[in-house]
Amino acid sequence: MPKIIVNNKEVEFEEGMTVLQACELAGAEIPRFCYHERLSIAGNCRMCLVENEKSPKPIASCAEPAVEGMNIKTNTPFVDKARKGVMEFLLANHPLDCPVCDQGGECDLQDQSMFYGFDHSRYSESKRQVKEKYMGPLIKTIMTRCIHCTRCIRFATEVAGIPELGAIGRGEDMEITTYLERAMESEMSANVIDLCPVGALTSKPYAFEARPWDLKKTETIDVMDAVGSNIRVDTYGWEVKRVLPRVNEDINEEWISDKTRYACDGLLKQRLDTPYVRENGKLKKTSWDKAFKILINKLRAVNPNEVAGIVGDLADLEMMYSFKSFFKKCIGSTNLECRQDRIYINPNERMNYIFNSSIKGIEESDLILLVGTNPRLEATILNARIRKAYLKNKPKIYSIGDPGDLTYPYQNIGSSTSIIRDITSGSHEVSDKIKKSKKPLIIVGESALYDDVGEYIFETLKIFLVDNNFITKNWNALNVLVQQASRVGAIDLGIYSINNDDNFSFFNKLRNNDFKFLYLLGADSISIDKKDKFVIYQGSHGDKGAEIADIILPGAAYTEKNGLFINLEGSLQRAYKASYPPGDAREDWTIIKELADRMNKPLEYNNIQQLRESIYKEIKSKAVEPAKISKKIDFKEGNISIKTIDYYYTNPIARSSKVMSECRQISKRFLSTGIEKAS
């Protein structure tokens, strides 16, 4: 490997590295504003100047390729003077408004000026003033602060895949703006706030809410989708003030979706903070004791076969395992379901319902086939990874079903199940391309698994991949894209009803009104004809499930409890408690445990540690199950129509969010008019 000398220290570097990267390998800290490891190199700010022995002038280390034999100095008076000169130019037009800037305390410019700034300025001319830009309900702009680093432009173009940001003018007159000053359409738009090294782009919903040093910071995970993005939740007292991304190279890198970031205000609204009982058609507040007594009396009066439970999309493993144990021991019923729709699943093998190639593995693929999925709306961060793979490897991307704009080019090859038949039989041109590829990626969405047609699609594709040796220890091309944070964990725990190979027996019974007692565990997305059913709703928000409930038991949201989740690729993740439930609301597993105790049928655990030990045992046994061969399914004629997703209203937290409501209205205006005016 080539070598470079940095501050009299010899260090090896890889071909293609820049001087800045080589310096960091040597332990030298280089200040920067425009440079970002995940974006292309711009070389705009010149803050990263270093001294090269063979150069009469300081060089921009971010844009200079490292070359064998270079002798670099990063801490000489020459370098210090150069950086101070750059800082003086950057501050010449910058409004010194740090006390009222939301970036204060987290500002790169503020930090660097402590080292390279002056206590006064030699600049005595009039400062530049830039008109504020409209970028939608999420991004607040104070463009006079902008130092033209262009990080936001490069992110929008390269990562988000929506070239909505650009620069107009040149030199001092340069301005960053959106096309016609309309809102950004990307579901990842707010990441530019984190990227901005000054206070030019800040969070509009968070404006003047708190100072960073006043907030309690909790590292946890996101549940707005099944990706399991690593996040940090900042709280002030009980209130969640903001959600920020954490770095995880295997999952979300350092990006999060706008829904992950801004649905948090929904945690403060429409909350269930006390038990309710329906009397004379109206819900009335009650005590836990009374709610439990009514519930137990109803349970004892009904046949166990007429009792059913449905698990919601945001449920953690603790509450689901408790729920299952309660139904088995206290009720004697196996009528449990985690699906709130008629989605086909094959639980015989774990690979049948997870993303086997892994999120990071997407970058290795040389061909991608999307089957009934819109990853941009179903898993925004995963879609960004597909775009990254496209830019890196240029894989051919095909889609069965029309997902619309995915931020990267793809070829729509039809929407009929006959396409699946032709590909798997070898009569379609895509079939040969899959066979010739080294690491193909087949992503099956929930739209393709709906109802009876889903069984044919999934099992046929799996047999095709097995026959062509694409399901191996080194590479598994079969991937199911689930949309719910609870789905994989629920299937691992056996929360589904499949009788005699009838995948939809539960839904048929529900439709036929065979159930007289229905327990909804945070389930808000299922369509239920209540009729004479007695309905229990346990959850955190007064949403669709609570509207039809006869008894409401207030639970905790995902930021208000410690919990385990399993993401779409099957990785076990831990969420940590950042806040606490409002009013009389309790953690969900404790509600179920107390209910079991009151029925004189206590569950096998007394605390969360014992509960988790039971969960670990069940998950471990599931993971080591021997592989089972798929059965051949006869061809079923059908259409693979990708379901319309109300992206900003996918769960009760998002539906309670004022910010998500604003984003939803803007997206609707975009669809109807093609343009959105600033308001």
XYZ file of C-alpha atoms in Angstrom:
679
model
C 0.000 0.000 0.000
C 1.218 3.552 -0.711
C 2.446 5.680 2.166
C 2.135 9.316 3.112
C 3.764 11.389 5.837
C 1.408 13.428 8.032
C 2.948 15.595 10.744
C 6.151 13.508 10.597
C 4.118 10.313 10.998
C 4.163 7.749 8.196
C 0.795 6.155 7.419
C -0.463 3.743 4.763
C -3.518 4.674 2.699
C -5.665 3.064 0.022
C -5.529 4.113 -3.605
C -8.129 6.759 -4.389
C -8.109 8.366 -0.958
C -7.891 12.113 -0.581
C -5.330 13.917 1.526
C -8.027 14.649 4.115
C -8.867 10.957 4.473
C -5.186 10.062 4.750
C -4.707 12.712 7.427
C -7.581 11.274 9.430
C -5.941 7.847 9.261
C -2.933 9.465 10.891
C -5.093 10.900 13.660
C -4.993 14.496 12.447
C -8.241 16.444 12.758
C -9.067 18.512 9.700
C -11.787 21.195 9.909
C -14.319 21.177 7.075
C -17.694 22.552 6.036
C -18.399 21.378 2.514
C -16.833 17.915 2.768
C -19.014 14.989 3.813
C -17.974 11.342 3.605
C -21.268 10.241 1.988
C -21.439 13.006 -0.619
C -19.407 13.896 -3.661
C -16.443 16.259 -3.234
C -17.119 19.926 -3.923
C -14.081 21.770 -2.499
C -16.105 24.921 -1.859
C -15.274 26.132 1.619
C -11.410 25.741 1.636
C -11.480 25.308 5.405
C -9.590 22.034 5.099
C -6.371 23.702 3.900
C -3.139 21.884 4.745
C 0.519 22.403 3.883
C 2.167 20.225 1.254
C 5.958 20.229 1.260
C 6.076 20.405 -2.547
C 3.423 23.092 -2.949
C 4.045 26.822 -2.486
C 0.401 27.359 -1.500
C -1.847 25.534 0.937
C -3.964 22.805 -0.680
C -7.599 21.835 -0.141
C -7.146 18.425 1.438
C -10.700 17.248 0.654
C -10.205 17.600 -3.108
C -6.525 16.683 -3.419
C -5.779 12.997 -4.177
C -3.265 11.441 -1.821
C -0.045 10.508 -3.619
C 2.847 8.315 -2.538
C 5.602 10.293 -0.815
C 3.576 13.369 0.103
C 4.723 15.231 3.199
C 1.689 16.929 4.778
C 1.587 19.348 7.699
C -1.737 20.138 9.361
C -0.749 22.182 12.401
C 1.875 24.714 11.286
C 1.579 28.530 11.625
C 1.271 28.633 7.816
C -1.816 26.386 7.916
C -3.266 28.226 10.901
C -2.976 31.569 9.120
C -4.604 30.163 5.969
C -7.560 28.745 7.882
C -8.034 31.958 9.821
C -8.139 33.814 6.523
C -10.826 31.466 5.220
C -12.820 31.854 8.436
C -12.641 35.647 8.161
C -14.108 35.470 4.664
C -16.875 33.086 5.803
C -17.850 35.397 8.644
C -17.716 38.554 6.526
C -21.347 38.215 5.454
C -22.553 35.897 8.204
C -25.032 37.481 10.633
C -23.589 37.021 14.095
C -26.918 35.939 15.586
C -25.812 32.845 17.499
C -27.927 33.692 20.605
C -31.182 33.389 18.612
C -30.110 30.681 16.154
C -31.582 27.197 16.589
C -28.259 25.750 15.465
C -26.531 27.297 18.469
C -24.646 24.690 20.440
C -24.598 22.281 17.464
C -23.090 24.567 14.830
C -19.899 23.614 12.989
C -19.215 27.244 12.101
C -19.588 28.249 15.724
C -17.196 25.512 16.841
C -14.557 26.251 14.222
C -14.690 29.992 14.827
C -13.580 29.303 18.396
C -10.297 28.002 16.982
C -9.834 30.104 13.867
C -12.032 33.175 14.368
C -11.145 36.694 15.522
C -12.714 38.844 18.211
C -13.314 41.552 15.608
C -13.751 41.858 11.856
C -11.836 43.968 9.361
C -14.848 43.851 7.020
C -16.635 47.212 7.171
C -18.811 47.064 4.046
C -22.527 46.332 3.952
C -23.323 42.706 4.605
C -25.150 40.571 2.103
C -28.853 40.012 2.720
C -30.639 37.025 1.175
C -34.391 36.591 0.993
C -35.723 33.561 2.860
C -36.786 30.595 0.725
C -39.851 28.388 1.069
C -38.995 24.687 1.310
C -42.164 23.288 2.845
C -43.453 22.720 6.387
C -40.300 20.945 7.618
C -37.377 23.197 6.721
C -36.952 26.720 8.040
C -34.571 28.870 6.019
C -32.423 31.833 7.036
C -30.321 31.974 3.901
C -28.276 34.984 4.946
C -26.391 32.504 7.142
C -25.597 30.234 4.160
C -21.887 29.720 3.421
C -22.466 27.962 0.061
C -21.106 24.593 1.116
C -23.703 22.930 -1.218
C -24.144 19.887 1.049
C -27.916 20.207 0.753
C -27.776 20.308 -3.050
C -25.570 17.247 -3.257
C -27.716 15.305 -0.809
C -30.931 16.036 -2.707
C -29.357 15.035 -6.003
C -27.226 12.086 -4.968
C -28.910 10.441 -1.963
C -32.558 11.479 -2.072
C -32.606 11.315 -5.879
C -34.788 14.394 -6.154
C -32.819 17.241 -7.789
C -35.020 19.892 -6.220
C -32.303 22.076 -4.717
C -29.950 24.133 -6.795
C -27.927 27.335 -6.898
C -28.694 30.510 -8.775
C -26.259 33.363 -9.244
C -22.483 33.331 -8.828
C -19.989 34.368 -6.214
C -21.432 36.523 -3.464
C -24.796 36.621 -5.280
C -25.169 32.854 -5.222
C -28.376 31.589 -3.545
C -29.594 28.090 -2.676
C -33.234 27.527 -3.551
C -35.839 25.021 -4.695
C -37.418 25.083 -8.106
C -40.002 27.887 -8.100
C -39.554 27.951 -4.318
C -41.937 25.059 -3.722
C -41.808 22.449 -0.998
C -39.352 19.601 -1.335
C -41.092 16.404 -2.434
C -38.595 13.930 -1.052
C -39.525 11.746 1.936
C -35.958 12.323 3.158
C -35.855 16.086 2.703
C -35.208 17.021 6.339
C -31.802 15.301 6.341
C -30.463 18.534 4.846
C -31.017 20.089 8.288
C -28.479 17.708 9.830
C -26.093 18.272 6.932
C -26.177 22.073 7.099
C -23.026 23.153 8.997
C -24.538 26.536 9.870
C -28.026 27.724 10.772
C -29.210 28.359 7.205
C -31.475 25.286 7.223
C -33.111 24.450 10.523
C -36.133 22.473 11.673
C -39.350 24.465 11.301
C -41.450 22.376 13.763
C -38.619 22.511 16.328
C -37.998 26.257 15.958
C -37.401 27.922 19.339
C -38.603 24.842 21.222
C -35.486 24.094 23.258
C -31.732 24.340 23.473
C -29.736 21.139 22.921
C -28.151 21.253 26.367
C -31.597 21.306 27.997
C -32.689 18.027 26.388
C -32.390 14.477 27.626
C -30.959 12.334 24.822
C -31.931 8.663 24.458
C -30.551 6.317 21.819
C -33.253 4.014 20.500
C -34.843 2.736 17.268
C -37.633 3.863 14.964
C -40.943 1.995 14.490
C -42.568 4.057 11.729
C -41.646 1.262 9.323
C -39.940 -2.119 9.508
C -36.435 -0.885 8.669
C -35.479 -0.236 12.295
C -33.552 2.982 11.721
C -31.274 3.936 14.587
C -32.426 7.209 16.126
C -31.893 9.532 19.062
C -34.947 10.841 20.888
C -34.526 14.205 22.624
C -37.019 14.943 25.385
C -37.802 17.870 27.651
C -39.676 16.510 30.629
C -42.416 14.280 29.233
C -42.455 15.853 25.763
C -40.521 14.444 22.833
C -39.038 17.535 21.203
C -37.202 16.002 18.277
C -35.900 12.810 16.698
C -32.457 12.673 15.104
C -30.603 9.919 13.229
C -27.793 7.794 14.624
C -25.118 6.194 12.476
C -25.625 2.530 11.632
C -23.797 1.459 8.505
C -25.813 -1.754 8.170
C -29.257 -0.169 8.296
C -29.848 3.567 7.862
C -26.257 4.860 7.542
C -26.957 8.332 8.962
C -30.280 9.158 7.276
C -33.878 8.899 8.456
C -37.188 9.520 6.736
C -39.219 12.664 7.357
C -41.953 10.569 8.982
C -39.454 9.089 11.432
C -38.168 12.560 12.262
C -41.391 14.531 12.540
C -44.232 12.189 13.506
C -43.062 12.640 17.110
C -45.474 15.515 17.772
C -48.209 12.875 17.397
C -46.969 11.419 20.705
C -48.450 14.449 22.465
C -51.876 14.416 20.823
C -54.965 12.171 20.992
C -53.387 10.217 23.815
C -55.251 7.690 25.913
C -54.354 8.507 29.506
C -57.120 6.771 31.469
C -59.326 3.670 31.064
C -62.724 4.077 29.384
C -65.919 1.999 29.469
C -68.785 2.370 27.005
C -72.064 3.010 28.812
C -75.291 3.740 26.923
C -73.349 4.074 23.710
C -70.851 6.623 25.076
C -67.309 6.161 26.343
C -66.836 7.302 29.928
C -63.733 7.529 32.066
C -63.334 4.817 34.644
C -60.796 3.218 36.957
C -58.468 0.364 36.145
C -60.232 -1.765 38.733
C -63.667 -1.318 37.166
C -62.355 -1.826 33.626
C -60.661 -5.078 34.651
C -63.780 -6.378 36.426
C -66.026 -5.765 33.405
C -63.460 -7.301 31.056
C -63.014 -10.438 33.179
C -66.758 -10.941 33.555
C -67.192 -10.703 29.774
C -64.357 -13.170 29.175
C -65.822 -15.725 31.602
C -69.202 -15.517 29.891
C -67.981 -16.192 26.362
C -66.826 -19.387 24.650
C -62.986 -19.401 24.210
C -63.423 -20.275 20.530
C -65.338 -17.024 20.113
C -62.476 -14.905 21.493
C -59.934 -13.405 19.086
C -56.950 -11.091 19.387
C -55.328 -8.848 16.795
C -51.867 -7.328 17.209
C -51.119 -3.864 15.821
C -48.234 -2.576 13.724
C -46.235 -0.907 16.511
C -46.257 -3.708 19.073
C -43.011 -4.756 20.755
C -42.059 -8.355 21.523
C -42.813 -8.046 25.241
C -46.435 -7.063 24.756
C -46.959 -9.621 21.961
C -45.475 -12.507 23.946
C -47.547 -11.519 26.993
C -50.616 -11.320 24.776
C -50.042 -14.782 23.364
C -49.377 -16.248 26.824
C -52.537 -14.630 28.155
C -54.672 -16.065 25.364
C -53.191 -19.536 25.816
C -53.230 -19.780 29.618
C -56.088 -17.523 30.694
C -58.562 -17.864 27.823
C -57.637 -21.101 26.072
C -57.893 -19.546 22.627
C -55.505 -19.730 19.669
C -57.356 -17.143 17.575
C -54.480 -14.709 17.280
C -53.409 -12.723 14.258
C -50.746 -10.134 13.521
C -51.915 -9.407 9.982
C -54.467 -6.640 9.679
C -55.019 -7.585 6.038
C -55.226 -10.754 3.978
C -51.486 -11.077 3.343
C -50.142 -14.538 2.607
C -47.347 -15.784 4.861
C -45.458 -19.040 5.014
C -44.180 -19.317 8.605
C -42.570 -22.734 8.117
C -39.200 -21.141 7.471
C -37.827 -17.841 8.712
C -36.470 -16.874 5.307
C -40.056 -16.798 4.032
C -40.907 -13.519 5.731
C -37.670 -11.544 6.172
C -35.336 -9.490 3.968
C -32.687 -12.168 3.568
C -30.108 -10.247 1.516
C -29.928 -7.603 4.275
C -30.251 -3.869 3.719
C -26.506 -3.401 3.305
C -26.412 -6.384 0.931
C -28.474 -4.392 -1.579
C -25.258 -2.625 -2.587
C -23.794 -5.941 -3.788
C -26.670 -6.831 -6.130
C -26.287 -6.731 -9.899
C -29.992 -7.176 -10.727
C -33.084 -6.137 -8.782
C -36.629 -7.338 -9.400
C -39.401 -5.511 -7.536
C -42.592 -7.544 -7.239
C -45.634 -5.597 -6.076
C -43.778 -3.053 -3.997
C -43.120 0.655 -3.777
C -40.029 0.785 -1.547
C -39.970 4.588 -1.637
C -43.153 4.725 0.454
C -42.987 1.327 2.176
C -39.371 1.623 3.372
C -37.855 4.997 2.481
C -34.373 4.273 3.816
C -34.239 0.946 2.011
C -35.183 2.735 -1.209
C -32.273 5.127 -0.674
C -30.009 2.100 -0.407
C -31.336 0.785 -3.739
C -30.544 4.162 -5.300
C -27.050 3.994 -3.818
C -26.612 0.525 -5.339
C -27.790 1.882 -8.699
C -25.253 4.711 -8.628
C -22.503 2.356 -7.501
C -23.036 -0.768 -9.619
C -25.662 0.250 -12.205
C -27.743 -2.922 -11.708
C -30.695 -3.548 -13.994
C -33.908 -2.840 -12.082
C -37.249 -4.343 -13.108
C -40.682 -3.955 -11.562
C -43.821 -6.087 -11.739
C -46.532 -3.563 -10.972
C -46.190 0.197 -11.410
C -44.830 1.916 -8.275
C -44.379 5.347 -9.888
C -41.272 7.465 -9.278
C -38.660 5.571 -7.252
C -35.780 8.093 -7.611
C -33.897 5.714 -9.925
C -34.656 4.289 -13.385
C -36.404 0.952 -13.669
C -38.317 -1.002 -16.290
C -41.937 -1.924 -15.659
C -42.451 -5.355 -17.264
C -46.170 -5.720 -16.533
C -48.558 -6.328 -13.664
C -50.083 -9.753 -14.330
C -49.250 -12.968 -12.497
C -48.536 -14.414 -15.934
C -45.247 -12.446 -15.807
C -44.270 -14.503 -12.759
C -45.184 -17.681 -14.638
C -43.134 -16.651 -17.677
C -40.070 -15.658 -15.632
C -40.045 -18.834 -13.564
C -40.640 -21.047 -16.596
C -37.806 -19.389 -18.535
C -39.914 -17.917 -21.342
C -39.393 -14.282 -20.341
C -36.271 -12.294 -21.225
C -35.808 -11.264 -17.591
C -35.508 -14.931 -16.639
C -32.214 -15.334 -18.508
C -30.891 -12.086 -17.050
C -31.638 -13.304 -13.531
C -29.918 -16.627 -14.216
C -26.828 -14.889 -15.623
C -26.539 -12.449 -12.720
C -24.241 -13.196 -9.789
C -26.266 -11.684 -6.981
C -29.868 -11.029 -8.011
C -32.259 -9.391 -5.579
C -35.943 -10.306 -5.627
C -38.030 -7.989 -3.414
C -41.610 -9.135 -2.833
C -43.945 -6.511 -1.427
C -47.163 -6.994 0.500
C -49.236 -5.936 -2.511
C -48.018 -9.076 -4.287
C -48.926 -11.285 -1.338
C -52.508 -10.185 -0.997
C -55.130 -12.942 -0.831
C -54.861 -16.278 -2.686
C -52.723 -14.935 -5.525
C -49.973 -14.183 -3.003
C -49.411 -17.866 -2.314
C -48.761 -18.604 -5.998
C -46.421 -15.609 -6.421
C -44.309 -16.294 -3.355
C -43.987 -20.056 -3.580
C -43.310 -20.012 -7.334
C -40.570 -17.391 -6.997
C -38.985 -19.304 -4.126
C -38.879 -22.571 -6.100
C -37.345 -20.690 -9.051
C -34.586 -19.225 -6.863
C -33.878 -22.559 -5.179
C -33.654 -24.353 -8.531
C -31.160 -21.766 -9.815
C -29.028 -21.857 -6.671
C -29.805 -18.331 -5.539
C -30.761 -19.333 -2.000
C -27.481 -20.313 -0.370
C -25.503 -19.545 2.781
C -23.503 -16.899 0.921
C -26.413 -15.196 -0.850
C -30.165 -15.428 -0.465
C -31.978 -13.554 -3.220
C -35.445 -14.017 -1.677
C -36.615 -10.905 0.168
C -39.991 -10.012 1.623
C -40.540 -6.316 2.291
C -42.866 -6.008 5.270
C -44.108 -2.569 6.224
C -44.873 -2.991 9.927
C -42.372 -2.810 12.781
C -44.101 -5.655 14.615
C -44.650 -8.073 11.711
C -41.453 -10.175 11.733
C -41.397 -10.428 15.527
C -45.052 -11.443 15.615
C -44.513 -14.263 13.124
C -41.433 -15.391 15.050
C -43.636 -15.617 18.161
C -46.328 -17.556 16.318
C -49.027 -14.882 16.411
C -50.981 -15.999 13.362
C -53.862 -18.361 12.582
C -53.281 -20.861 9.805
C -55.490 -23.956 10.003
C -55.091 -26.923 7.656
C -53.052 -24.822 5.236
C -55.844 -22.259 5.138
C -53.902 -19.000 5.324
C -56.953 -16.871 5.801
C -59.120 -18.903 8.207
C -58.986 -16.105 10.799
C -60.187 -13.478 8.340
C -62.989 -15.733 7.109
C -64.192 -16.217 10.698
C -63.947 -12.483 11.316
C -65.975 -11.756 8.202
C -68.573 -14.376 9.149
C -68.929 -12.883 12.659
C -67.781 -16.084 14.376
C -65.958 -14.022 17.024
C -68.010 -12.448 19.828
C -65.115 -11.038 21.840
C -62.336 -9.093 20.103
C -59.136 -7.892 21.824
C -57.287 -5.270 19.781
C -53.683 -4.802 20.894
C -52.890 -1.481 19.234
C -54.640 -2.661 16.056
C -55.991 0.366 14.192
C -55.731 -0.591 10.535
C -58.156 -3.507 10.303
C -61.652 -3.084 8.932
C -64.143 -4.578 11.392
C -67.896 -4.933 11.240
C -68.585 -4.689 14.956
C -72.237 -5.866 15.086
C -72.650 -7.740 18.364
C -68.928 -8.069 19.138
C -67.546 -6.932 22.480
C -64.318 -5.045 21.683
C -61.347 -4.343 23.952
C -58.783 -1.828 22.724
C -55.385 -1.516 24.347
C -53.134 1.144 22.916
C -51.656 4.591 23.189
C -53.836 6.689 20.879
C -57.527 7.355 20.397
C -57.569 6.100 16.827
C -59.765 3.754 14.766
C -59.543 0.865 17.237
C -60.564 3.019 20.200
C -63.555 4.392 18.265
C -65.313 1.010 18.231
C -64.101 -0.224 21.625
C -66.331 -1.064 24.576
C -63.382 -0.920 26.972
C -60.189 1.094 26.415
C -56.977 0.272 28.290
C -54.360 3.058 27.876
C -50.907 1.794 26.979
C -47.499 3.343 26.337
C -46.055 4.573 23.036
C -42.746 3.284 21.704
C -40.725 6.133 23.270
C -42.247 5.509 26.702
C -41.066 1.971 27.398
C -38.158 -0.395 27.001
C -38.949 -2.896 24.289
C -37.585 -5.392 21.787
C -38.287 -5.310 18.059
C -37.192 -7.397 15.082
C -36.688 -5.445 11.870
C -37.426 -6.599 8.328
C -34.050 -8.318 7.928
C -34.604 -10.317 11.112
C -32.245 -8.420 13.411
C -33.193 -8.152 17.074
C -33.205 -4.514 18.209
C -33.768 -2.827 21.540
C -35.772 0.357 22.053
C -35.100 2.401 25.164
C -37.441 4.469 27.287
C -37.043 8.173 26.559
C -40.205 9.487 28.211
C -43.045 8.096 30.307
C -46.732 7.387 29.627
C -49.250 10.181 30.327
C -51.792 10.057 33.143
C -52.794 6.535 34.216
C -51.412 4.841 31.094
C -49.161 1.811 31.707
C -46.636 -0.294 29.860
C -48.568 -2.860 27.863
C -47.045 -6.074 29.183
C -47.791 -5.006 32.758
C -51.463 -4.470 31.848
C -51.740 -7.992 30.468
C -49.898 -9.473 33.440
C -52.202 -7.775 35.949
C -55.225 -8.953 33.986
C -53.929 -12.536 34.188
C -53.271 -12.166 37.931
C -56.821 -10.919 38.507
C -58.117 -14.015 36.699
C -56.074 -16.151 39.127
C -54.048 -17.511 36.244
C -50.685 -15.756 36.625
C -48.226 -15.865 33.748
C -44.835 -17.572 34.077
C -42.816 -14.373 34.587
C -42.752 -11.646 37.253
C -40.489 -9.027 35.723
C -39.212 -7.870 32.351
C -35.976 -9.859 32.656
C -37.844 -13.145 33.036
C -40.175 -12.116 30.223
C -37.278 -11.455 27.876
C -35.645 -14.772 28.730
C -38.820 -16.534 27.577
C -38.839 -14.433 24.395
C -35.193 -15.230 23.628
C -35.876 -18.965 23.950
C -38.794 -18.831 21.524
C -36.955 -16.724 18.970
C -33.868 -18.958 19.159
C -35.909 -22.094 18.550
C -37.548 -20.420 15.568
C -34.221 -19.439 14.038
C -32.788 -22.961 14.064
C -35.729 -24.701 12.475
C -34.669 -26.972 9.609
C -35.338 -25.793 6.079
C -38.557 -26.911 4.499
C -39.179 -27.409 0.807
C -41.812 -25.203 -0.779
C -44.824 -26.771 -2.375
C -45.633 -26.208 -6.020
C -48.714 -24.072 -6.535
C -50.894 -24.144 -9.630
C -51.010 -20.981 -11.712
C -53.533 -18.393 -10.554
C -54.567 -15.601 -12.861
C -54.472 -12.220 -11.222
C -53.224 -8.679 -11.272
C -50.393 -7.316 -9.137
C -51.647 -3.883 -8.249
C -49.495 -1.903 -5.840
C -51.737 -0.575 -3.095
C -51.924 3.158 -2.597
C -50.174 4.092 0.626
C -51.198 7.132 2.609
C -47.546 7.653 3.523
C -47.999 10.295 6.203
C -50.941 8.498 7.862
C -49.711 4.904 8.164
C -50.130 4.518 11.949
C -51.973 6.174 14.852
C -48.945 8.251 15.900
C -48.528 9.681 12.398
C -52.277 10.283 12.074
C -52.173 12.312 15.293
C -49.282 14.453 14.091
C -49.978 18.016 12.964
C -46.728 18.075 10.971
C -47.613 14.862 9.128
C -51.021 16.340 8.348
C -49.363 19.386 6.779
C -47.020 17.189 4.726
C -49.975 15.106 3.598
C -51.888 18.144 2.409
C -48.894 19.371 0.430
C -48.352 15.970 -1.184
C -52.011 15.904 -2.226
C -51.679 19.349 -3.786
C -48.625 18.171 -5.672
C -50.539 15.224 -7.079
C -53.530 17.315 -8.126
C -51.834 20.445 -9.476
C -48.169 19.589 -9.930
C -47.124 22.632 -7.944
C -47.380 23.905 -4.423
C -47.370 27.567 -3.481
C -45.641 28.962 -0.443
C -47.952 29.838 2.377
